[in-house]
Structure formats: C-alpha cells, structure tokens
XYZ file of C-alpha atoms in Angstrom:
477
model
C 17.463 -88.904 -82.986
C 14.396 -87.380 -83.891
C 12.642 -87.542 -80.456
C 16.006 -86.140 -78.767
C 15.694 -83.374 -80.888
C 12.642 -82.090 -79.845
C 13.295 -82.119 -76.259
C 13.446 -79.147 -74.108
C 14.391 -80.556 -70.530
C 14.368 -77.399 -68.393
C 11.104 -75.820 -70.275
C 9.250 -78.910 -69.933
C 10.258 -79.451 -66.228
C 9.336 -75.873 -65.524
C 6.116 -76.142 -67.131
C 5.271 -79.624 -65.080
C 6.006 -77.618 -61.867
C 3.901 -74.725 -62.814
C 0.880 -76.856 -63.523
C 0.879 -78.578 -59.958
C -0.138 -75.087 -58.522
C 2.427 -75.470 -55.953
C 2.432 -73.294 -52.552
C 5.581 -70.939 -52.405
C 7.193 -70.941 -48.584
C 10.713 -70.383 -50.284
C 12.463 -67.791 -52.205
C 11.813 -65.800 -54.538
C 9.759 -63.385 -52.327
C 7.317 -62.306 -55.268
C 5.669 -65.706 -54.519
C 5.177 -66.584 -58.257
C 4.489 -62.979 -58.824
C 1.458 -62.597 -56.503
C 3.022 -59.495 -54.696
C 4.316 -58.059 -57.598
C 2.926 -54.735 -58.678
C 4.990 -55.067 -62.038
C 2.675 -55.274 -65.432
C 0.580 -58.371 -65.965
C 2.947 -59.451 -68.653
C 5.874 -59.606 -66.202
C 3.835 -61.113 -63.563
C 3.207 -63.864 -65.924
C 6.486 -64.721 -66.735
C 7.514 -64.743 -62.745
C 5.460 -68.016 -62.489
C 8.629 -69.565 -64.088
C 10.933 -67.581 -61.689
C 11.894 -70.465 -59.360
C 14.760 -71.632 -57.321
C 16.366 -75.120 -56.652
C 13.352 -77.093 -55.415
C 12.916 -80.863 -55.939
C 12.798 -81.914 -59.366
C 13.891 -78.470 -60.741
C 18.061 -79.728 -60.748
C 20.928 -77.334 -59.633
C 23.068 -75.714 -62.471
C 26.115 -75.804 -60.049
C 25.675 -79.768 -59.600
C 23.393 -80.514 -62.524
C 21.786 -84.221 -62.438
C 18.324 -83.881 -64.077
C 16.909 -81.654 -66.158
C 19.774 -79.013 -66.408
C 22.360 -81.954 -66.811
C 19.982 -83.151 -69.752
C 19.843 -80.113 -71.170
C 23.636 -79.540 -70.810
C 24.370 -82.984 -72.567
C 22.008 -81.932 -75.333
C 23.861 -78.878 -75.710
C 27.346 -80.781 -75.987
C 25.741 -82.968 -78.974
C 24.577 -80.088 -80.981
C 27.862 -78.065 -80.903
C 30.067 -81.354 -80.863
C 31.716 -80.484 -77.855
C 33.257 -82.939 -75.007
C 31.385 -80.784 -72.221
C 29.075 -77.732 -72.541
C 28.142 -75.210 -69.636
C 24.923 -72.826 -69.629
C 25.913 -69.592 -68.392
C 23.834 -66.649 -66.688
C 26.216 -64.560 -66.353
C 26.754 -63.605 -70.130
C 29.707 -64.419 -71.628
C 31.598 -62.452 -69.402
C 31.397 -65.381 -66.593
C 32.762 -67.780 -69.345
C 35.857 -65.603 -70.231
C 36.487 -65.193 -66.550
C 36.583 -68.741 -65.985
C 38.498 -69.794 -68.778
C 41.201 -67.711 -67.785
C 41.076 -68.684 -64.301
C 41.253 -72.087 -65.326
C 44.344 -71.872 -67.507
C 46.412 -68.969 -65.887
C 47.784 -68.254 -62.525
C 49.572 -64.949 -61.190
C 52.553 -64.110 -62.852
C 51.703 -66.588 -66.067
C 51.847 -65.083 -69.381
C 49.150 -65.124 -71.755
C 48.645 -64.013 -75.450
C 45.666 -61.729 -76.238
C 44.604 -60.593 -79.447
C 44.449 -56.763 -78.760
C 40.939 -56.297 -79.663
C 39.818 -58.265 -76.997
C 36.412 -57.474 -75.257
C 37.072 -55.522 -71.880
C 35.887 -58.994 -69.985
C 39.097 -60.368 -71.211
C 41.415 -57.371 -69.611
C 39.381 -57.714 -66.646
C 39.980 -61.645 -66.115
C 43.584 -61.105 -66.817
C 43.734 -58.407 -64.253
C 41.710 -60.339 -61.764
C 44.081 -63.559 -62.179
C 47.116 -61.445 -62.093
C 48.714 -62.821 -65.292
C 50.842 -60.914 -67.605
C 49.489 -60.135 -71.097
C 51.103 -59.956 -74.688
C 49.244 -58.401 -77.252
C 48.932 -59.461 -80.672
C 47.373 -56.462 -82.847
C 44.852 -57.536 -85.319
C 45.206 -56.486 -89.074
C 43.008 -53.608 -90.162
C 40.477 -54.242 -92.950
C 40.119 -51.249 -95.204
C 36.582 -52.043 -96.341
C 35.080 -52.382 -93.172
C 37.014 -49.759 -91.153
C 37.386 -51.964 -88.351
C 40.336 -53.791 -86.679
C 39.900 -57.543 -87.342
C 42.065 -60.633 -86.703
C 46.028 -61.122 -86.278
C 47.667 -62.970 -88.669
C 49.186 -66.583 -88.537
C 52.585 -65.031 -88.725
C 52.049 -62.535 -85.788
C 50.376 -65.343 -83.689
C 53.431 -67.417 -84.638
C 56.166 -64.933 -83.624
C 54.129 -64.209 -80.395
C 54.351 -67.970 -79.435
C 57.878 -68.191 -80.500
C 58.769 -64.973 -78.254
C 56.512 -66.169 -75.330
C 56.864 -69.926 -75.488
C 55.967 -70.333 -71.768
C 52.591 -68.731 -72.462
C 49.872 -70.495 -70.805
C 47.053 -69.866 -73.149
C 46.343 -68.132 -76.395
C 43.210 -65.869 -76.618
C 41.441 -65.214 -79.741
C 38.279 -63.252 -80.939
C 36.361 -65.030 -83.503
C 34.078 -63.179 -84.974
C 34.576 -59.774 -84.445
C 31.965 -57.475 -82.683
C 31.493 -56.538 -86.696
C 31.225 -60.076 -88.060
C 34.795 -60.471 -89.606
C 36.399 -63.943 -89.323
C 39.615 -65.165 -89.704
C 40.805 -67.672 -92.451
C 44.416 -68.308 -90.376
C 42.392 -69.701 -87.092
C 42.426 -73.467 -87.974
C 46.281 -73.131 -88.871
C 46.781 -71.065 -85.733
C 44.931 -73.512 -83.303
C 46.847 -76.345 -84.979
C 50.164 -74.508 -84.176
C 49.559 -73.591 -80.655
C 48.631 -77.322 -79.671
C 51.778 -78.315 -81.333
C 53.624 -76.086 -78.849
C 51.204 -77.647 -75.882
C 49.348 -74.261 -75.599
C 45.518 -74.168 -75.071
C 43.353 -71.774 -77.636
C 40.592 -69.998 -75.485
C 38.029 -68.378 -78.179
C 35.664 -65.524 -77.354
C 33.079 -66.216 -79.944
C 30.162 -64.212 -78.408
C 28.844 -63.151 -81.437
C 29.094 -66.694 -83.488
C 26.710 -68.903 -81.536
C 24.696 -69.277 -84.589
C 27.711 -70.324 -86.721
C 26.781 -74.189 -85.944
C 22.853 -73.497 -87.034
C 24.079 -74.681 -90.474
C 26.697 -74.808 -93.110
C 25.833 -71.490 -95.063
C 27.502 -69.830 -92.229
C 31.028 -69.414 -90.920
C 32.212 -72.315 -89.223
C 32.589 -72.015 -85.319
C 36.056 -72.171 -83.896
C 34.930 -75.645 -82.250
C 35.245 -76.973 -85.493
C 38.846 -76.144 -85.935
C 39.970 -77.380 -82.443
C 39.448 -74.415 -80.005
C 40.142 -75.663 -76.581
C 37.214 -73.500 -74.698
C 34.481 -71.470 -77.105
C 32.333 -68.911 -75.337
C 29.304 -67.618 -76.781
C 26.725 -65.260 -76.097
C 23.316 -67.110 -76.966
C 21.307 -63.702 -76.432
C 23.218 -61.953 -79.286
C 21.911 -64.172 -82.100
C 20.038 -66.776 -81.295
C 16.495 -66.111 -79.050
C 17.992 -66.252 -75.656
C 17.359 -63.870 -72.782
C 19.934 -61.002 -72.189
C 22.826 -62.446 -70.102
C 22.192 -66.267 -71.444
C 25.367 -67.580 -72.980
C 27.139 -70.972 -73.658
C 30.334 -72.361 -73.105
C 31.975 -75.283 -74.554
C 35.264 -77.240 -73.533
C 36.697 -79.628 -76.198
C 40.323 -80.311 -75.138
C 42.785 -82.639 -73.989
C 44.770 -79.839 -72.345
C 42.090 -78.281 -69.998
C 40.021 -80.274 -67.634
C 36.518 -79.448 -67.992
C 36.143 -80.282 -64.147
C 38.385 -77.202 -63.520
C 36.187 -74.947 -65.647
C 33.275 -75.962 -63.961
C 35.027 -75.539 -60.467
C 35.552 -71.752 -61.405
C 31.753 -71.280 -63.008
C 30.473 -72.462 -59.547
C 32.848 -69.539 -58.036
C 32.067 -67.019 -60.602
C 28.204 -67.609 -61.194
C 25.633 -66.840 -58.915
C 24.253 -69.472 -56.255
C 20.946 -68.446 -57.403
C 20.661 -68.541 -61.160
C 17.973 -67.674 -62.983
C 15.607 -70.456 -64.169
C 14.180 -67.877 -66.739
C 17.695 -67.622 -68.234
C 17.920 -71.133 -68.378
C 14.834 -71.978 -69.813
C 15.679 -69.392 -72.922
C 19.198 -71.282 -73.062
C 17.348 -74.576 -73.448
C 15.135 -72.940 -76.251
C 17.941 -71.242 -77.652
C 19.934 -74.604 -78.107
C 16.757 -76.296 -79.451
C 16.444 -73.720 -82.186
C 20.013 -74.311 -83.283
C 19.424 -78.021 -83.282
C 16.537 -77.836 -85.370
C 17.657 -75.378 -87.716
C 17.746 -76.480 -91.231
C 19.927 -75.577 -94.397
C 16.896 -74.197 -95.957
C 16.483 -72.301 -92.859
C 19.709 -70.836 -93.834
C 19.474 -70.172 -97.065
C 16.025 -68.302 -96.420
C 17.302 -65.861 -94.162
C 20.511 -65.318 -96.703
C 18.191 -64.732 -99.916
C 15.858 -62.320 -97.558
C 18.930 -60.533 -96.560
C 20.400 -60.323 -99.891
C 16.928 -58.759 -101.323
C 16.982 -56.144 -98.464
C 20.551 -55.004 -99.292
C 19.725 -54.825 -102.814
C 16.961 -52.751 -101.945
C 18.778 -50.517 -99.409
C 21.641 -49.862 -102.008
C 18.749 -47.952 -104.187
C 18.813 -45.320 -101.542
C 20.635 -42.318 -102.415
C 23.819 -41.395 -100.084
C 23.474 -44.762 -98.342
C 26.728 -47.056 -98.601
C 26.049 -50.777 -97.331
C 28.549 -53.001 -96.718
C 28.359 -56.786 -96.052
C 30.621 -58.697 -93.949
C 31.576 -62.260 -93.260
C 28.479 -63.000 -91.218
C 25.721 -62.841 -93.113
C 23.746 -61.806 -89.667
C 25.787 -58.435 -89.811
C 25.563 -55.347 -92.037
C 27.241 -51.947 -92.146
C 25.523 -48.587 -93.022
C 27.667 -45.222 -93.741
C 26.690 -41.974 -95.436
C 29.782 -40.301 -96.470
C 30.767 -37.193 -94.859
C 28.651 -38.133 -91.894
C 29.686 -40.095 -88.437
C 27.969 -43.084 -87.835
C 26.981 -41.323 -84.498
C 24.864 -38.614 -86.620
C 23.406 -41.595 -88.758
C 22.407 -43.521 -85.524
C 20.673 -40.337 -84.372
C 18.435 -40.046 -87.167
C 17.712 -43.755 -87.280
C 16.782 -43.730 -83.704
C 14.394 -40.750 -84.142
C 12.802 -43.320 -86.775
C 12.438 -45.703 -84.417
C 15.125 -47.931 -85.716
C 17.872 -49.141 -83.458
C 21.280 -50.734 -84.804
C 23.891 -52.407 -82.475
C 26.286 -49.866 -82.284
C 27.931 -46.614 -84.060
C 31.252 -45.842 -84.432
C 32.890 -42.685 -86.045
C 31.749 -43.688 -89.723
C 28.902 -46.265 -89.575
C 26.326 -47.969 -87.792
C 26.123 -51.862 -87.344
C 22.807 -53.447 -87.707
C 22.517 -57.127 -86.606
C 19.816 -59.034 -88.510
C 17.302 -61.753 -87.042
C 18.130 -65.592 -87.429
C 14.883 -66.272 -89.271
C 13.592 -69.644 -89.996
C 11.478 -70.467 -93.013
C 7.518 -68.923 -92.332
C 9.190 -66.484 -90.057
C 8.659 -62.585 -91.282
C 10.439 -59.392 -90.647
C 8.925 -55.879 -91.733
C 12.173 -55.693 -94.060
C 10.180 -53.404 -96.627
C 9.030 -51.039 -93.806
C 12.410 -50.819 -92.049
C 13.873 -49.663 -95.837
C 11.348 -46.639 -96.023
C 12.435 -45.449 -92.234
C 15.969 -45.870 -93.096
C 15.482 -43.859 -96.490
C 13.359 -41.166 -94.489
C 16.299 -41.195 -91.698
C 19.069 -40.339 -94.318
C 17.093 -37.537 -96.124
C 16.970 -35.906 -92.856
C 20.321 -36.457 -92.232
C 21.325 -34.951 -95.604
C 19.075 -32.062 -95.467
C 19.446 -31.002 -92.011
C 22.696 -32.301 -90.759
C 25.976 -30.645 -91.178
C 28.871 -32.714 -92.557
C 31.056 -34.172 -89.769
C 34.451 -32.516 -90.532
C 35.875 -34.829 -87.573
C 34.695 -37.992 -89.202
C 37.637 -40.573 -88.462
C 40.135 -40.795 -91.535
C 39.621 -44.416 -93.384
C 43.029 -45.530 -93.117
C 44.453 -47.945 -90.323
C 46.430 -46.909 -87.476
C 50.014 -48.329 -87.240
C 50.686 -50.304 -84.152
C 53.275 -52.564 -83.415
C 52.360 -56.432 -84.176
C 53.338 -57.393 -80.614
C 53.204 -55.334 -77.657
C 54.353 -56.139 -73.982
C 52.820 -53.723 -71.188
C 55.483 -52.002 -69.461
C 53.675 -53.050 -66.091
C 51.415 -55.681 -65.291
C 47.910 -54.895 -63.373
C 48.998 -55.828 -60.214
C 52.212 -53.737 -60.293
C 50.164 -50.285 -61.429
C 48.049 -50.910 -58.166
C 50.929 -50.131 -56.234
C 52.366 -47.278 -58.152
C 51.931 -43.533 -58.033
C 49.422 -41.962 -60.496
C 48.420 -38.692 -61.809
C 45.984 -36.879 -64.151
C 47.490 -35.171 -66.877
C 45.779 -33.439 -70.048
C 45.673 -36.254 -72.595
C 47.578 -34.546 -75.152
C 50.456 -34.163 -72.843
C 50.511 -37.820 -72.276
C 52.712 -38.890 -75.096
C 55.223 -41.626 -74.245
C 53.745 -42.012 -70.748
C 52.233 -45.360 -69.166
C 48.674 -45.284 -69.181
C 47.176 -46.060 -65.674
C 43.801 -46.630 -66.044
C 41.479 -48.366 -68.787
C 39.555 -46.318 -71.355
C 37.075 -48.294 -73.235
C 34.712 -46.952 -76.394
C 31.402 -48.734 -75.487
C 30.092 -50.238 -77.459
C 31.848 -52.280 -78.753
C 33.834 -52.505 -75.447
C 37.199 -53.000 -76.880
C 39.958 -50.972 -74.669
C 41.539 -48.026 -76.516
C 43.944 -47.718 -73.628
C 45.023 -50.797 -71.188
C 46.959 -50.196 -67.870
C 50.429 -50.785 -68.404
C 50.573 -49.732 -71.980
C 52.525 -46.616 -73.465
C 50.440 -44.247 -75.096
C 51.271 -43.137 -78.580
C 50.769 -40.582 -81.410
C 48.062 -43.032 -82.863
C 46.037 -44.040 -79.771
C 45.688 -40.028 -78.685
C 44.563 -39.344 -82.460
C 41.995 -42.249 -82.060
C 40.719 -40.879 -78.794
C 40.412 -37.372 -79.929
C 38.373 -37.958 -82.856
C 36.109 -40.524 -80.856
C 35.952 -37.509 -78.113
C 34.913 -34.975 -81.423
C 32.349 -37.384 -82.859
C 30.347 -37.885 -79.595
C 31.582 -41.640 -78.705
C 30.784 -42.785 -75.086
C 33.521 -44.560 -72.842
C 33.643 -46.787 -70.021
C 36.481 -46.945 -67.556
C 38.282 -44.567 -65.133
C 38.989 -41.446 -66.740
C 37.989 -37.390 -66.551
C 37.348 -36.952 -70.249
C 35.041 -34.378 -70.071
C 38.064 -32.309 -68.628
C 40.188 -34.031 -71.376
C 42.377 -35.815 -68.897
C 43.501 -39.367 -68.497
C 45.607 -40.791 -65.771
C 48.826 -41.966 -65.899
C 51.661 -43.354 -64.000
C 53.594 -40.711 -62.082
C-alpha cells in the first residue's frame, strides 16, 4: 500500500519521456518550447507540454499512466470511478447534468449554485425548480437548503430527474442536513449531484469537514486547483452511484472536454491527488494550529473583525462601517490579495500546509494592520454597506419560463427600478462568487432589486447580459 501511495504515474511518465530527448514532428507547435519567446521559466515548463504520443496515454480513453492515476484518485476519495478534468469544475457540472437530464426534464437546484449549473440547465433544456438557501447572520451569506425545504420540493416535483446541491458554499459553510437529504432523495430514486468545488481538501484528514462522497452523493465535482496544489482549471470528478452509469458521464466528458487536453494540467492533478493521499492527521493539526495562532494575532488589530467558518481554510475579514470592496482595495495596495470581496467583507483562502511548510503569516498580519490603518484614517465610511439582515425569498420557486422558451420571446430594456414584477430575460451575476442574482424566467422582486442596487452602490463587478452602467436590465416584453 505504501508503494502505491508514493506513485505519481503521469508525472513519472512525462519525466521518462522528457529524458529521452525526443525530436518533435508533432503538435504543439512550440516544439518543447524551442520556438517560444516566453521567459525561460515558461519555456522550461513547455518541455512537458506534449500530446497523446506512444506511452503517454489518452485522457479520453485512458489505459496506461492516466488510467492508473485516475484509479488511484478513485481509491483516494473512495469513489467507484473518478475522472481528471481539464476544463475546471465547470465541465464536470455540465457533464453531470447532461448525464441525468434531457430537454423538458425537471431538476431541483439549490438557488445559490454556481453559474455553470445554470448554464448546464440552459444547454440541456431542463426545467429548474429552485430551493432557497438559509441566510446566516454570522457570516452574512446564503448557506445551504434545509432538509424540510428540500423534502417539500421533492414531494411537489416527484418526477425530478436530479437534485443539485452546493457543498460547501464559496464562503466555506457546510450543511448538517446533507446526509439526511441524500438518503431521502435516494428513497425516491433521485440522484444527488454535488458541486463540491471548494471541498477537494475535505478528504485529506478527519479534522476537516467530511466530503459529500462520504454521505452517499452520486456525483461530486471538485476544483482541485482551489485548495489543493493543482494548476488553474484542474479538477476532479467522482461517481459513486447505483443510479447513474459512470460510462454515461465519460461519454459526455469526451464531448465537452478538449480533444487536446493539457498534460501540464494532468500532471498537476496527479500531484494534487498524491498530496491528498499522503496528507496526515498531523498535517491537518499543523495547519489548524497555525491558523488559530494567526486568527488570535489578527484579532488584536483594532477595528478588524475576524469571522471563522466551517472550512478551516476560509476566513472572513470585516471593518465595521466600510464595505468589503473598500477593505479589498487597501489590502491589495499592501500586496495582500484575498479570494473575493462582497458588500460586507473580504474572503481569504488559507494554504493547505503540511508539517514543515512555512507561510509568512506574521508579515501578512503587519500588512493587514497597515491596510486597516490606512482605511480608517483616509477612507470615508460606506453609507451603502448592505444591511446585515437576510433578504426574504420564497423557499421554493419555479421560473415562469424555461430558458428555451425565453429564447423565442420578445424582450426589452428597462431601468431596473421599473422592473418590479416583471420577468427577467437575462442573467445578472455578481462575480465573484459567480452566483446569479437574477436568472432568466424568474420574477423580479423588490428584494432582488434592493440587493442589486446595494451591490452597484459599493462597486461590485457583474457578469451576464446587462447594461448596468445605464441602470438598465433586460426583461420579457
């Protein structure tokens, strides 16, 4: 078993190939970096940027080193079948919905899902039913759906083909109901698909929150690049289900992923899997101790409020009277870059350290203290900081129109304050975190417009089809 744990099949295979000093008459055109004018550090990496050559296997039909590495991934996470993804968790979310739904099918979705879930539903032509998550007053975020609300949704839409949950949330909050929710859905024969993008490290040790895989989720998608040492876009997908055929998932992954996958991403996935497999309980205790010491030190900084969440690798910072965007600006001036800012706070993501790893926590604390001093001394308080109360949304909502129906309807642009009661025609997405505020087909409410106005007032960034610089949004005519 110890020998298996030490293996990195893809990395070992690529290193063997590089040492052969092969001559390239194949793609990619940079020819092992020889034709590149990038800095030398980039060119060194390009020596491993190869293609599906003899001995290097094929991601779409893995039988050699990639197949071996994916088998090790499945063993590490306790899944029936696992896949390496080179298109981020987005491609995993697309594949799992394509594999479970067809046009016209009903799918029950946690409303604070990532935009890729909504895009998948639109592409498939499924009919979403949204379940509203609970608001958490301590973290000032939307968190998870309750067992009661999910059970009501399943009872009301018993022909649903799948349930989609987000666990943990972007802000690191988990649900104590998820085990019961999955068990209930399985009683009804409905598979549970979990976007676990921010939870790839949960499997590393028992001191962290458990993965949704351990609760019986049918499909779990994880962004290895978010909390593990993998390159951006590198993700995992796990299938552990009697309700969903893993071959069907593989079929859609072959369609949706590039036919020329990056071997650099595959190597980083192999390394990230090895990192989790060799992570010890003592490593988890080490990072938690380091984090606790740092939090204690941060709390000595005047005006700074530090909020801990369920995930030990996440931390929220606030300064009363100032928006998260203001705090983000002064932190970045001190070269401290957080994961995201919202109207109230900045989200930090800590490194998944092992024993012996160091991180400049003491220096970072000094920079944070300097940033907050500058903020309090020079910046005006933000009168438009969002109120620290929940917005009241119905627990279960059904859009008035499907995405496909909206495509054929006439639309118009209106000042957003004149759209109360109208039906949204396009998606508006505060980014990050990438959770849509308005979804096509939903009725526009006072609560949603109030939230939009407050986000605009504090300088939030939006994706989607909109004209918010003109204070206009698109609705069904």
